[in-house]
Amino acid sequence: MTTDEDTTAGTPAAPPTGATGAPGDRGDTGGPRALAWRRRRASAARFWRQYRTHRSGVVGLAALLSFALAALTAPLLVGSDVDAVTDAPGSPLERPSAAFPFGTDRFGRDLLGLVVWGARVSLLVGLLAAVLSVAIGTLIGVTAGHFGGWYATVAMRVTDWFLVMPTLVLAIALATVMSRSLVTVVVAIGVTTWPTTARLVRAQTLAVETRPYIERARALGGGHRHVMARHVLPNVMPLVLAQTTLIISAAILAEATLAFLGLGDPTVVSWGGLLQDAREAGAVSAGHWWYLVPPGIAIAVVALAFTLCGRAVESVLNPRLGVPR
C-alpha cells in the first residue's frame, strides 16, 4: 500500500512563494532581513498616511521643502558671488524693485540672493545643533533611566542646573570664549539645549524598563548594552524624533540671536547676520524696512514650519496627545 510520503519521495520541494531560487539569497521574501525591510516600509507608509491627515503638518513640510530646495540650488538661482562687496550690482539701500525684488543692503548687494544663501547656513546650523542637543540628551536620559542609583542622581542634578540657567546666556558665554565660527555656534547651542530631551527620555526609559520583555531579556543573559540598544532605545526613538523636530526651530532662532549679537561667523551669510548688518546700518531708525523684513520673515516661517511638523509627528507617534489637525 502506497502512502502519501512514498509518492512524494524524491520529488524536490517547491520553493516558497516569492523566493528568487538562489540558495542563500538575502533578498528573498522569506529571509529575516527582507521581512524586516518589509515591516519598515509598511511602518513608513502607515506613518505617512497618518501624517498627511494633519493639514498644519503638511503645510509646514511643504514650507521646509521649499526652503531646503532653495538652499540646495542657491548657486543656480542667484549665483555664487552674491556676498561680494566690491562688485555689488546695485546702489546702497535701494528700495525693492523689478531688478532687486527685496532691495539692496548697505553695500548694494541683492538682498534676495543674500536671503537665499543665508538659508544654507541657518538650516545647517539649526540641524547640526539640534542633532548634537538630542544626542546628548538621549545618551544621558537612557543611561540615567537604565542604571539609576548615584549615576542617575548626579546626571539629573546636572540636568536641573542646566535647566535653571538661562540657555541664551550660557550660549553667549560659550560663543564669547571660543573662536567665532559655525562650529562654535553649533556647540554653544547643542550643549545648552539638551536638558529637556534628557528628562523626557529618562521618563520614557523608566517606563520601558518596567515591561516584561526587559525582564526576559535580562533572564536570558542580555547585558546592559543589549538591553539599552535593542529594547530601550527603539522604544524611545519616536519621542526623540518628535523632540528633534521641535528643537530645530529653537536652534535656528538661537543661531539668529547669536549672529544678531555679533557672535556668529562673520565670513558667512546667515539670516541672523543680515539682521545684525541691518542694525549696524541703522535700518530701524532710517526706515529701511526692506533690510529687516525678508530675513526676519524667513526665520519666523522656518521656525513655525518646524514647529508644525514637530507637533504633527508627535501626534502621529502618540495619538493620545490629541494635537489639533
C-alpha positions in Angstrom: 0.0 0.0 0.0 1.5 3.3 -1.1 1.4 6.2 1.4 1.5 9.9 0.6 5.0 10.0 1.9 6.1 7.3 -0.6 4.5 9.1 -3.6 6.3 12.4 -2.7 9.7 10.8 -2.2 12.4 12.0 -4.5 10.3 15.0 -5.6 12.1 18.3 -4.9 10.1 20.6 -2.7 8.7 23.7 -4.3 10.4 26.9 -3.4 8.5 29.3 -1.1 6.3 31.8 -2.8 8.3 34.9 -3.8 11.7 33.2 -3.5 14.3 34.0 -6.0 15.6 30.5 -6.2 19.2 31.4 -5.5 20.5 29.5 -2.4 21.4 31.8 0.5 19.9 34.8 -1.3 19.4 37.5 1.3 16.9 39.4 -0.8 14.2 36.7 -0.9 10.9 37.5 0.7 11.3 34.7 3.2 14.6 35.9 4.7 14.6 37.7 8.0 16.3 40.8 6.5 13.7 41.1 3.8 11.0 40.6 6.3 12.5 43.4 8.5 12.6 45.8 5.5 9.0 45.0 4.5 7.9 45.9 8.0 9.9 49.1 7.9 8.3 50.1 4.6 4.9 49.3 5.9 5.5 51.3 9.0 6.8 54.2 7.0 3.7 54.1 4.7 1.4 53.9 7.7 3.2 56.9 9.3 2.8 59.0 6.1 -0.9 58.1 5.8 -1.5 59.3 9.3 0.8 62.3 8.9 -0.8 63.7 5.8 -4.2 63.9 7.7 -2.6 66.8 9.7 -3.1 69.8 7.4 -0.8 72.0 9.5 2.0 69.4 9.4 1.6 69.1 5.6 1.8 72.9 5.2 4.9 73.0 7.4 6.6 70.2 5.5 5.9 72.0 2.2 7.4 75.2 3.5 10.5 73.3 4.7 10.9 71.5 1.4 10.7 74.8 -0.4 13.4 76.4 1.8 15.6 73.3 1.5 15.3 73.2 -2.3 16.1 77.0 -2.5 19.2 76.4 -0.2 20.5 73.5 -2.2 20.0 75.2 -5.6 21.2 78.6 -4.4 24.2 78.8 -6.9 21.8 78.2 -9.8 19.1 80.5 -8.5 21.1 83.6 -7.5 24.7 82.9 -8.4 27.7 82.2 -6.1 29.1 85.8 -5.7 26.1 87.5 -4.0 28.2 88.3 -0.9 30.9 90.2 -2.8 31.2 93.8 -1.5 33.5 95.2 -4.2 31.4 94.3 -7.2 27.9 94.8 -5.8 25.3 95.1 -8.6 23.3 97.9 -7.1 23.5 101.1 -5.1 23.4 101.0 -1.3 20.0 100.7 0.3 17.8 100.7 -2.8 14.1 100.0 -2.3 12.5 96.8 -3.7 12.2 97.0 -7.5 12.0 94.7 -10.5 15.8 94.4 -10.6 16.0 93.8 -6.8 12.8 92.3 -5.5 14.0 92.5 -1.9 16.0 95.7 -2.3 19.7 96.0 -1.6 21.8 96.2 1.6 24.2 98.9 2.7 26.8 97.7 0.3 24.5 97.5 -2.7 24.2 93.7 -2.6 21.0 92.0 -3.7 19.0 91.0 -0.6 17.1 88.3 -2.4 20.4 86.5 -3.1 21.6 87.0 0.4 18.4 85.6 1.9 18.6 82.5 -0.3 22.3 81.9 0.6 21.6 82.6 4.3 19.1 79.7 4.2 22.0 77.3 3.8 23.8 78.4 6.9 20.8 78.9 9.1 19.3 75.5 8.2 22.6 73.7 8.5 23.4 75.2 11.9 19.9 74.5 13.2 20.0 70.9 12.1 23.5 70.2 13.4 22.8 71.9 16.7 19.6 70.0 17.2 21.2 66.7 16.4 24.0 67.4 18.9 21.5 68.5 21.6 19.2 65.5 21.1 22.2 63.1 21.0 23.5 64.4 24.4 20.0 64.4 25.9 19.2 60.9 24.7 22.5 59.4 26.0 22.1 61.0 29.4 18.4 60.1 29.6 18.7 56.5 28.6 21.7 55.8 30.8 20.2 57.6 33.8 16.9 55.7 33.4 18.7 52.3 32.9 21.4 52.4 35.6 19.7 54.5 38.2 21.5 54.9 41.6 24.1 57.5 42.2 24.8 58.0 38.5 21.1 59.0 37.8 21.2 61.3 40.8 24.3 63.1 39.6 23.1 63.2 36.0 19.7 64.6 36.9 21.2 67.3 39.2 23.5 68.4 36.4 20.4 68.5 34.1 18.5 70.5 36.6 21.4 73.0 36.8 21.3 73.5 33.0 17.5 73.8 33.1 17.5 76.7 35.6 20.4 78.5 33.9 19.3 80.8 31.0 20.1 79.0 27.8 20.9 82.1 25.8 23.3 83.4 28.5 25.2 80.1 28.5 25.3 80.1 24.7 26.6 83.6 24.6 29.3 82.8 27.2 30.5 79.8 25.2 30.4 81.7 21.9 32.4 84.5 23.5 35.3 82.4 24.9 35.6 80.3 21.7 36.6 81.3 18.3 33.9 82.9 16.0 32.9 80.1 13.6 29.9 77.9 12.7 31.3 75.1 14.8 31.3 77.4 17.9 27.7 78.3 17.3 26.7 74.7 16.8 28.5 73.6 20.0 27.2 76.6 22.0 23.6 75.8 21.1 23.9 72.0 21.3 25.5 71.8 24.8 23.0 74.2 26.3 19.6 72.9 25.0 19.8 69.1 25.8 18.3 69.1 29.4 14.6 68.9 28.2 15.4 65.9 26.0 17.3 64.2 28.8 14.4 64.5 31.2 11.8 63.3 28.7 13.9 60.4 27.5 14.7 59.3 31.1 11.0 59.3 32.0 10.3 57.1 28.9 13.2 54.8 29.7 11.9 54.2 33.2 8.5 53.3 31.8 10.1 50.9 29.3 12.3 49.3 31.9 9.2 48.0 33.8 7.9 46.0 30.9 8.0 42.2 31.0 10.2 41.7 27.9 13.0 43.6 29.6 13.0 41.1 32.4 13.0 38.2 30.0 16.0 39.7 28.1 17.9 40.0 31.4 16.9 36.5 32.4 18.3 35.2 29.1 21.6 36.8 29.7 21.2 40.2 28.0 23.7 42.7 29.3 23.3 46.5 29.8 24.4 47.3 26.2 22.0 44.7 24.7 19.0 45.9 26.8 19.6 49.6 26.0 20.5 49.2 22.3 17.9 46.5 21.4 15.0 47.2 23.7 15.1 50.6 25.3 16.4 52.8 22.5 13.9 51.6 19.8 11.1 52.4 22.2 12.3 55.9 23.0 13.2 56.8 19.4 9.7 58.1 18.4 9.9 60.6 21.3 13.5 61.5 20.2 12.3 62.1 16.6 9.5 64.3 17.7 11.8 66.2 20.1 14.3 66.7 17.3 11.9 68.5 15.0 10.8 70.8 17.9 14.4 71.6 18.9 15.4 72.5 15.4 13.2 75.6 15.4 14.7 76.7 18.7 18.2 76.1 17.4 17.5 78.3 14.3 16.2 81.1 16.5 19.3 80.7 18.8 21.6 80.9 15.8 19.9 84.0 14.5 20.2 85.6 18.0 23.9 84.8 18.3 24.6 86.2 14.8 22.5 89.3 15.6 24.6 89.9 18.7 27.8 89.6 16.6 28.8 86.2 17.9 28.4 84.3 14.6 30.9 83.7 11.8 31.4 87.0 10.1 32.7 85.3 6.9 29.4 83.6 6.0 25.9 84.9 5.2 23.1 83.9 7.6 19.7 85.4 8.4 20.8 86.5 11.8 23.9 88.1 10.3 21.7 90.0 7.9 19.7 91.4 10.8 22.9 92.3 12.5 24.1 94.2 9.4 20.7 96.0 9.2 21.1 97.0 12.9 24.6 98.4 12.3 23.4 100.3 9.2 20.6 101.9 11.3 17.8 100.4 9.2 15.3 100.7 12.0 15.8 104.4 12.7 16.2 105.2 9.0 13.1 103.4 7.9 14.8 100.9 5.6 12.2 98.2 6.3 13.2 96.0 3.4 16.6 95.4 5.1 14.9 93.8 8.1 11.7 92.2 6.8 12.9 89.4 4.5 15.4 87.7 6.8 13.0 88.2 9.8 10.1 86.6 7.9 12.4 83.8 6.7 13.4 83.0 10.3 9.8 83.1 11.6 8.4 80.9 8.7 11.1 78.2 9.1 10.8 78.1 12.9 7.0 77.9 12.6 7.2 75.2 9.9 9.5 73.0 12.1 7.1 73.5 15.0 4.1 72.4 12.9 6.0 69.4 11.6 7.1 68.5 15.2 3.5 68.8 16.5 2.2 66.6 13.7 4.9 64.0 14.2 4.3 63.9 17.9 0.6 63.5 17.3 1.1 60.6 14.9 3.5 58.8 17.3 1.4 59.4 20.3 -2.3 59.8 19.3 -3.4 60.3 22.9 -2.0 63.8 22.8 -4.9 64.9 20.6 -2.9 67.6 18.8 -5.2 69.7 16.6 -5.1 69.0 12.8 
